[in-house]
PDB file of C-alpha atoms in Angstrom:
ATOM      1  CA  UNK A1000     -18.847 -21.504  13.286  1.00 87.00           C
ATOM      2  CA  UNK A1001     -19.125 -25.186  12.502  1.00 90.00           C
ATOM      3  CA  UNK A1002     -19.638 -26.638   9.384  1.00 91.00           C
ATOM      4  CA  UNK A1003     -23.233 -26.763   9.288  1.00 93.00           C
ATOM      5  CA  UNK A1004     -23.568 -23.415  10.432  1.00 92.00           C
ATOM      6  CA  UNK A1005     -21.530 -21.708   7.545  1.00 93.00           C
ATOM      7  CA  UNK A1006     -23.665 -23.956   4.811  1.00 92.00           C
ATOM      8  CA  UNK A1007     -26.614 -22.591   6.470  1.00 94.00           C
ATOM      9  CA  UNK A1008     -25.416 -19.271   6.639  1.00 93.00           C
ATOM     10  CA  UNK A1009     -24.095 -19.275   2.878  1.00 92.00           C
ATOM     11  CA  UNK A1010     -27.183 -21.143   1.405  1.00 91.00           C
ATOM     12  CA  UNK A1011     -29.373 -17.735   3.159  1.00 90.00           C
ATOM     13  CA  UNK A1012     -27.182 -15.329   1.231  1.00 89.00           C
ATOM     14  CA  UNK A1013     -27.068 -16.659  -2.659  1.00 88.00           C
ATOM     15  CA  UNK A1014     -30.169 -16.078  -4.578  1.00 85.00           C
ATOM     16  CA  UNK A1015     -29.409 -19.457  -6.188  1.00 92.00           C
ATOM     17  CA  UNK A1016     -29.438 -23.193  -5.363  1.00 94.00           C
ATOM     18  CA  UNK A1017     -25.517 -23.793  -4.229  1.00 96.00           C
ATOM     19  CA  UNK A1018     -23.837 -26.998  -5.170  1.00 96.00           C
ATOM     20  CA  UNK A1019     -21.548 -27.910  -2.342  1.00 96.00           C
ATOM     21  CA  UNK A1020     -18.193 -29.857  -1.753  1.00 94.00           C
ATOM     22  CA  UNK A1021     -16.133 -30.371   0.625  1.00 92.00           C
ATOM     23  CA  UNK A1022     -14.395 -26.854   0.664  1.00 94.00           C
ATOM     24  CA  UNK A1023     -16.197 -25.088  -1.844  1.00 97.00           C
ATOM     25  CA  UNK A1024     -19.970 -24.218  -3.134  1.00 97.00           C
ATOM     26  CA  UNK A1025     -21.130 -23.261  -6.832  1.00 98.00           C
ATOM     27  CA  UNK A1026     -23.721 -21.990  -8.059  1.00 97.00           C
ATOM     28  CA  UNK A1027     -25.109 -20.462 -11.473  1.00 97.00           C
ATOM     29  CA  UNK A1028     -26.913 -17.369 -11.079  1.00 95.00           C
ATOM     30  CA  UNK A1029     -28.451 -16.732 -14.737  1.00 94.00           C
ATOM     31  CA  UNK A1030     -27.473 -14.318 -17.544  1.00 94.00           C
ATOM     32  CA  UNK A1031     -24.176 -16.661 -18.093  1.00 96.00           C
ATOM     33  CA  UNK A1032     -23.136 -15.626 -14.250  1.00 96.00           C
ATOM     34  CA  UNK A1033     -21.572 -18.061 -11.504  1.00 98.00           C
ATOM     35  CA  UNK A1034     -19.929 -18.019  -8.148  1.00 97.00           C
ATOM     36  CA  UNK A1035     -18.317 -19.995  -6.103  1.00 98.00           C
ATOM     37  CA  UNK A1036     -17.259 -19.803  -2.650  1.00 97.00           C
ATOM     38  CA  UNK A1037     -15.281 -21.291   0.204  1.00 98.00           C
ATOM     39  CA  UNK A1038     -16.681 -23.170   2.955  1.00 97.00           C
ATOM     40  CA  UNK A1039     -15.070 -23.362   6.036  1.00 96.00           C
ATOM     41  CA  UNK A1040     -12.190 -20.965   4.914  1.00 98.00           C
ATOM     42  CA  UNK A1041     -13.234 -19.042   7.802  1.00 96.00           C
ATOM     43  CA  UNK A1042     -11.743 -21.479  10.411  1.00 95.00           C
ATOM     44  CA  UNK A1043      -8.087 -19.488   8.674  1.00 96.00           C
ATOM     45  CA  UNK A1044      -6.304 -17.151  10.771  1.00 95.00           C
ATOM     46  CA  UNK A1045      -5.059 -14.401   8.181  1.00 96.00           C
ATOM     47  CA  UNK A1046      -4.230 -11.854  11.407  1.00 92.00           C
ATOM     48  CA  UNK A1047      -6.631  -9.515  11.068  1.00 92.00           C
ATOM     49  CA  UNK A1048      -8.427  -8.034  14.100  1.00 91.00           C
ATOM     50  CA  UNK A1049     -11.327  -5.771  14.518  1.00 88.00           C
ATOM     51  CA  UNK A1050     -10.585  -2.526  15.509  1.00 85.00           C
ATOM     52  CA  UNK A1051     -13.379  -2.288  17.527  1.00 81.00           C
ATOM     53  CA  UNK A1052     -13.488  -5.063  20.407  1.00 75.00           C
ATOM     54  CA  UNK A1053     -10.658  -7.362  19.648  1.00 84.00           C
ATOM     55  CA  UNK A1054     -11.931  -9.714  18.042  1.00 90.00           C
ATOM     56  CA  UNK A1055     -10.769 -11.942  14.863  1.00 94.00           C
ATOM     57  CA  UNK A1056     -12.126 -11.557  11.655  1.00 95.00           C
ATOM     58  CA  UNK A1057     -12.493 -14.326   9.797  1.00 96.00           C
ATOM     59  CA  UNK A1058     -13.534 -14.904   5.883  1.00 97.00           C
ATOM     60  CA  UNK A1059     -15.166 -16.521   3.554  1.00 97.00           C
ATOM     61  CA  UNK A1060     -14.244 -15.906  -0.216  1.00 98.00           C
ATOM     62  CA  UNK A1061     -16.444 -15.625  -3.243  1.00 97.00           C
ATOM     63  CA  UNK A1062     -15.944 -14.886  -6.819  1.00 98.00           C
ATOM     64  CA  UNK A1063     -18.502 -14.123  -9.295  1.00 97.00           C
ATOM     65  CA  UNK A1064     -17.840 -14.389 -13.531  1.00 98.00           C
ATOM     66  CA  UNK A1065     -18.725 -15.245 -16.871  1.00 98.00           C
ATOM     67  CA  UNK A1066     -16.760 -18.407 -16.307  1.00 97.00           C
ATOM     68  CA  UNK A1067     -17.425 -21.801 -16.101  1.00 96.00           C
ATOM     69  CA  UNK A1068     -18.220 -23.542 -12.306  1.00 97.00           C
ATOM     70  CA  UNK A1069     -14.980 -25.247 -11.898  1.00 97.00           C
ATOM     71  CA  UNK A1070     -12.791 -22.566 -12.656  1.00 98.00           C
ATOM     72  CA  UNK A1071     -14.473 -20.956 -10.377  1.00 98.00           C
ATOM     73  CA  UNK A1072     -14.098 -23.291  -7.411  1.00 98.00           C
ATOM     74  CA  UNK A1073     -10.121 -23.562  -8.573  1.00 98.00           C
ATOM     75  CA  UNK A1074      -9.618 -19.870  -7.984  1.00 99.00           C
ATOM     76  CA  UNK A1075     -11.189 -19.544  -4.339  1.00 99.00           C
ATOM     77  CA  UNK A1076      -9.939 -22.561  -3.456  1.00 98.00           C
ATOM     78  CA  UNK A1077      -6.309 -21.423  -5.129  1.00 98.00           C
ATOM     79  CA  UNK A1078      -6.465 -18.377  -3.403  1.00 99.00           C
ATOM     80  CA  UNK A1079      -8.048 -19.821   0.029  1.00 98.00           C
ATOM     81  CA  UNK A1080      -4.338 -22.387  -0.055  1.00 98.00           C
ATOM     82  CA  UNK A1081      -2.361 -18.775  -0.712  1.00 98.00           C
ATOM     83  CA  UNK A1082      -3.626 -17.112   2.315  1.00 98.00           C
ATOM     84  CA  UNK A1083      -3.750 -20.132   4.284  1.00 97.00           C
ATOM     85  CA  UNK A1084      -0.040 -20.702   3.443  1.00 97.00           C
ATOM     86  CA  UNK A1085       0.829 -17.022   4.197  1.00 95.00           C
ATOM     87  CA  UNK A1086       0.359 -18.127   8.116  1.00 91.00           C
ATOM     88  CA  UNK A1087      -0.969 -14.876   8.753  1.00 88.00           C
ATOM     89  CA  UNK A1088       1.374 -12.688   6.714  1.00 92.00           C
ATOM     90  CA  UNK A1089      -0.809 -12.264   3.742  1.00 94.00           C
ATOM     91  CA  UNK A1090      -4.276 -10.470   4.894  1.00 95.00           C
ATOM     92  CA  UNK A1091      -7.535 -11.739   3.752  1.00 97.00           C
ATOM     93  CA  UNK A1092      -9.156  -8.313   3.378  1.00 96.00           C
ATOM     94  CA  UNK A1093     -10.201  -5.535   0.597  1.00 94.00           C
ATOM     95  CA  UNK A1094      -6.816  -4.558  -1.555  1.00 95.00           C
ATOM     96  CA  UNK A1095      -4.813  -7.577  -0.795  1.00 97.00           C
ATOM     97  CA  UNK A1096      -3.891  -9.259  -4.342  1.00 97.00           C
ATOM     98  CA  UNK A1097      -3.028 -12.274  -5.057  1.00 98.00           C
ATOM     99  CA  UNK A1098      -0.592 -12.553  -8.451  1.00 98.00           C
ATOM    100  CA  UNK A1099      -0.479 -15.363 -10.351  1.00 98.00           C
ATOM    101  CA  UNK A1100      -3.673 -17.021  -8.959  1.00 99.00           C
ATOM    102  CA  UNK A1101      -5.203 -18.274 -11.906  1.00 98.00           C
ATOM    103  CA  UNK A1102      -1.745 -20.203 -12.373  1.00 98.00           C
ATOM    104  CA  UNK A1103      -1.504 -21.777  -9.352  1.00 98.00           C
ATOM    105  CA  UNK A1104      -5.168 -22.376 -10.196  1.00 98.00           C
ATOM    106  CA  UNK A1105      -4.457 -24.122 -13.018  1.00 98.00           C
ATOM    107  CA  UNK A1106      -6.654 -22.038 -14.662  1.00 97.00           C
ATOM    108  CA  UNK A1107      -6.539 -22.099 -18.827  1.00 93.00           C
ATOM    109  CA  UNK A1108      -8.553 -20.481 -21.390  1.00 93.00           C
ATOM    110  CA  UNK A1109      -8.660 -17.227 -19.339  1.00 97.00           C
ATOM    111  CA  UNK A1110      -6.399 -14.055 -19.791  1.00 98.00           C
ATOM    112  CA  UNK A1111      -7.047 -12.844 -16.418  1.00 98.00           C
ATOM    113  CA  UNK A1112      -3.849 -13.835 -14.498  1.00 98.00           C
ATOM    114  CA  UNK A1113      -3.996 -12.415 -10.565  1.00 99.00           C
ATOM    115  CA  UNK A1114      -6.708 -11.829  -8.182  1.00 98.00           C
ATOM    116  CA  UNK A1115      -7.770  -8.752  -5.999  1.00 98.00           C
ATOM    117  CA  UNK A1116      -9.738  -9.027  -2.914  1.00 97.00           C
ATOM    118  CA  UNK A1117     -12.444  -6.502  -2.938  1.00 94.00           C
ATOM    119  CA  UNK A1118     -15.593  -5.549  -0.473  1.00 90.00           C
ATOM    120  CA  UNK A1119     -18.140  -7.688  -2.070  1.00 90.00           C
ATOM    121  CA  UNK A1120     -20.503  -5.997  -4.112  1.00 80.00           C
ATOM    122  CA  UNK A1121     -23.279  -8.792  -4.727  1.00 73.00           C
ATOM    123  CA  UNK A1122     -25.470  -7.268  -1.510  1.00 73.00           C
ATOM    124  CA  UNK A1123     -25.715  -3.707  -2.453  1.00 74.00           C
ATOM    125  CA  UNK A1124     -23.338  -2.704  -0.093  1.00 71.00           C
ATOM    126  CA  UNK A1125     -24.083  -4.362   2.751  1.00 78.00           C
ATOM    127  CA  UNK A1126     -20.937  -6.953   3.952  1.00 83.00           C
ATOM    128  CA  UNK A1127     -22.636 -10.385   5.213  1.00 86.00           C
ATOM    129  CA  UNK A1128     -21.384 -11.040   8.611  1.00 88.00           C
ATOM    130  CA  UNK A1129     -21.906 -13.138  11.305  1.00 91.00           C
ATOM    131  CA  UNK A1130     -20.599 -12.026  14.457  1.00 90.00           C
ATOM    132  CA  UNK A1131     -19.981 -14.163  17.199  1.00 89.00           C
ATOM    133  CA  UNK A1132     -18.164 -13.418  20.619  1.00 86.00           C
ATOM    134  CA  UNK A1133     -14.861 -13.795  19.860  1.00 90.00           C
ATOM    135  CA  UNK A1134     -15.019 -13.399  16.230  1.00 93.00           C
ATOM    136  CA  UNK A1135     -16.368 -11.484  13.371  1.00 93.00           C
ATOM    137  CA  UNK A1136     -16.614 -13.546   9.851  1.00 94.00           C
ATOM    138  CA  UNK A1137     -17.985 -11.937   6.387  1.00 94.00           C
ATOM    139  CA  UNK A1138     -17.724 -12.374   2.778  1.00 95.00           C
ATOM    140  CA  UNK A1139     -15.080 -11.285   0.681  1.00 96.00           C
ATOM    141  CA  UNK A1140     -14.979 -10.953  -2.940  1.00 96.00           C
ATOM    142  CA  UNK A1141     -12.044 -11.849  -5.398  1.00 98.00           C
ATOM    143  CA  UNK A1142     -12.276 -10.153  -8.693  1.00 98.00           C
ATOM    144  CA  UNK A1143      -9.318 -11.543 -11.331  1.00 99.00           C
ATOM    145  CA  UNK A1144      -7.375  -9.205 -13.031  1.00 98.00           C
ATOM    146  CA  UNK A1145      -5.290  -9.106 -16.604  1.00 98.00           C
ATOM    147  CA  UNK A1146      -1.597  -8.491 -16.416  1.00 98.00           C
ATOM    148  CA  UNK A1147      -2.070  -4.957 -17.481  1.00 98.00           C
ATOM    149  CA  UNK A1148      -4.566  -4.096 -14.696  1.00 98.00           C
ATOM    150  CA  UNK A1149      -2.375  -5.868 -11.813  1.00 98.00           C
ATOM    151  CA  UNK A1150       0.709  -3.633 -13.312  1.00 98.00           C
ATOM    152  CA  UNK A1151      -1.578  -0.520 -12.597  1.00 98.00           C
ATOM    153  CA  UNK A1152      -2.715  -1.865  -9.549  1.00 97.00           C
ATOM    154  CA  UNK A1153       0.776  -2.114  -8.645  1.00 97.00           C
ATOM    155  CA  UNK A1154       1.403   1.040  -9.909  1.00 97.00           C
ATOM    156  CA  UNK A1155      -1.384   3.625  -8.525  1.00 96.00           C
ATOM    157  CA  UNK A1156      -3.436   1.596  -5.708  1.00 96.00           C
ATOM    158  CA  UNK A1157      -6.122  -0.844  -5.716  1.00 94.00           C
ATOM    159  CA  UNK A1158      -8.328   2.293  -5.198  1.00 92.00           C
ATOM    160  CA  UNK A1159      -6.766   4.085  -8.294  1.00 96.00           C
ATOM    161  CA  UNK A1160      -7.527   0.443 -10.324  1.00 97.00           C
ATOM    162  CA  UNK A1161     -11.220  -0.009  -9.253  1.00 91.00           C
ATOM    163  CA  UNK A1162     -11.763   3.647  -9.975  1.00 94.00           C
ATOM    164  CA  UNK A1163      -9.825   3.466 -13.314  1.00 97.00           C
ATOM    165  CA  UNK A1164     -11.703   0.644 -14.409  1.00 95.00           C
ATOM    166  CA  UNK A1165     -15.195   1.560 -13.173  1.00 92.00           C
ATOM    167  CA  UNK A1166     -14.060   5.041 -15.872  1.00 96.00           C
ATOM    168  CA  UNK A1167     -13.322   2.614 -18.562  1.00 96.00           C
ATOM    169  CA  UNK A1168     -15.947   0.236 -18.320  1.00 95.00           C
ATOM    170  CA  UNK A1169     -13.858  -2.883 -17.852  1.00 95.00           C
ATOM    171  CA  UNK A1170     -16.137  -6.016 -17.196  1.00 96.00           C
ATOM    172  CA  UNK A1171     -14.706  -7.668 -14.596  1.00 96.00           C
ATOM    173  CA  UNK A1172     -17.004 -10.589 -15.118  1.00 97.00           C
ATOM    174  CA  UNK A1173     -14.906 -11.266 -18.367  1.00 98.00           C
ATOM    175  CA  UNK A1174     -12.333 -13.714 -17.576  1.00 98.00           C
ATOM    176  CA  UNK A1175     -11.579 -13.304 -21.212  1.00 97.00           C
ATOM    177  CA  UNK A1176     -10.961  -9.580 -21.303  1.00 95.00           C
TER     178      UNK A1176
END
């Protein structure tokens, strides 16, 4: 997709008015709630390929929080330069993490420390795509996680960690946690 095509694309799926930059939109979204997301992330070639047809699937990243629009635009951006420098060996897909994110961020003021890549949740369930004929590109979520939680995650799964903290309660919207 060209440029203009993803800010169209993206600008349909926020129920907000997005701020964009260069490589990177923001947006607040009320009750103390933001997002940001890449833009043009999807032109990265992480090496994923549908099962189905062939063809590549490409990403965009969001993350939602209680955190402030900048911080916000560091992480996706921090993690979009991970993957990107990965060449392919680091998946941009649901259960890939990402330690040390907010770090290499730059991130302060937060205690959440690595980031998860999760189906994004923001659409009820639904993935936004947009498929094209030689490629597939949807949104992908990036929740940020505490030391503790990436140690579990570690530990039993990225399946055992969303289900352990969905138990628990954890508000993953806290960057403060």
């Amino acid at each position: 997709m060209r440029r203009e095509e993803i800010v169209q694309w993206l600008g349909g799926l926020v129920p907000a008015e997005l701020e964009f930059r260069e490589d990177s939109a923001a947006a607040d979204l009320g009750d103390d709630q933001r997002m940001a997301l890449t833009v043009g992330f999807s032109d990265v070639d992480t090496g994923l390929v549908a099962v189905d047809g062939g063809a590549d699937v490409r990403s965009e990243l969001i993350a939602v929080a209680r955190a402030e629009k900048e911080q916000l635009r560091a992480i996706v951006e921090a993690a979009a330069r991970m993957l990107a420098d990965a060449a392919g060996l680091l998946p941009a897909q649901p259960g890939t993490m990402m330690p040390n994110l907010a770090e290499r961020a730059g991130l302060q003021d937060v205690t959440v420390a690595h980031g998860l890549f999760v189906p994004p949740y923001l659409w009820g369930g639904e993935t936004p795509r947009v498929t094209e004929e030689d490629r597939l590109t949807v949104v992908l979520q990036l929740v940020m996680l505490t030391d503790a939680e990436y140690a579990y995650a570690v530990e039993e799964g990225p399946g055992g960690l969303q289900q352990a903290l969905g138990e628990a309660g954890i508000d993953l919207l806290d960057w403060r946690r």
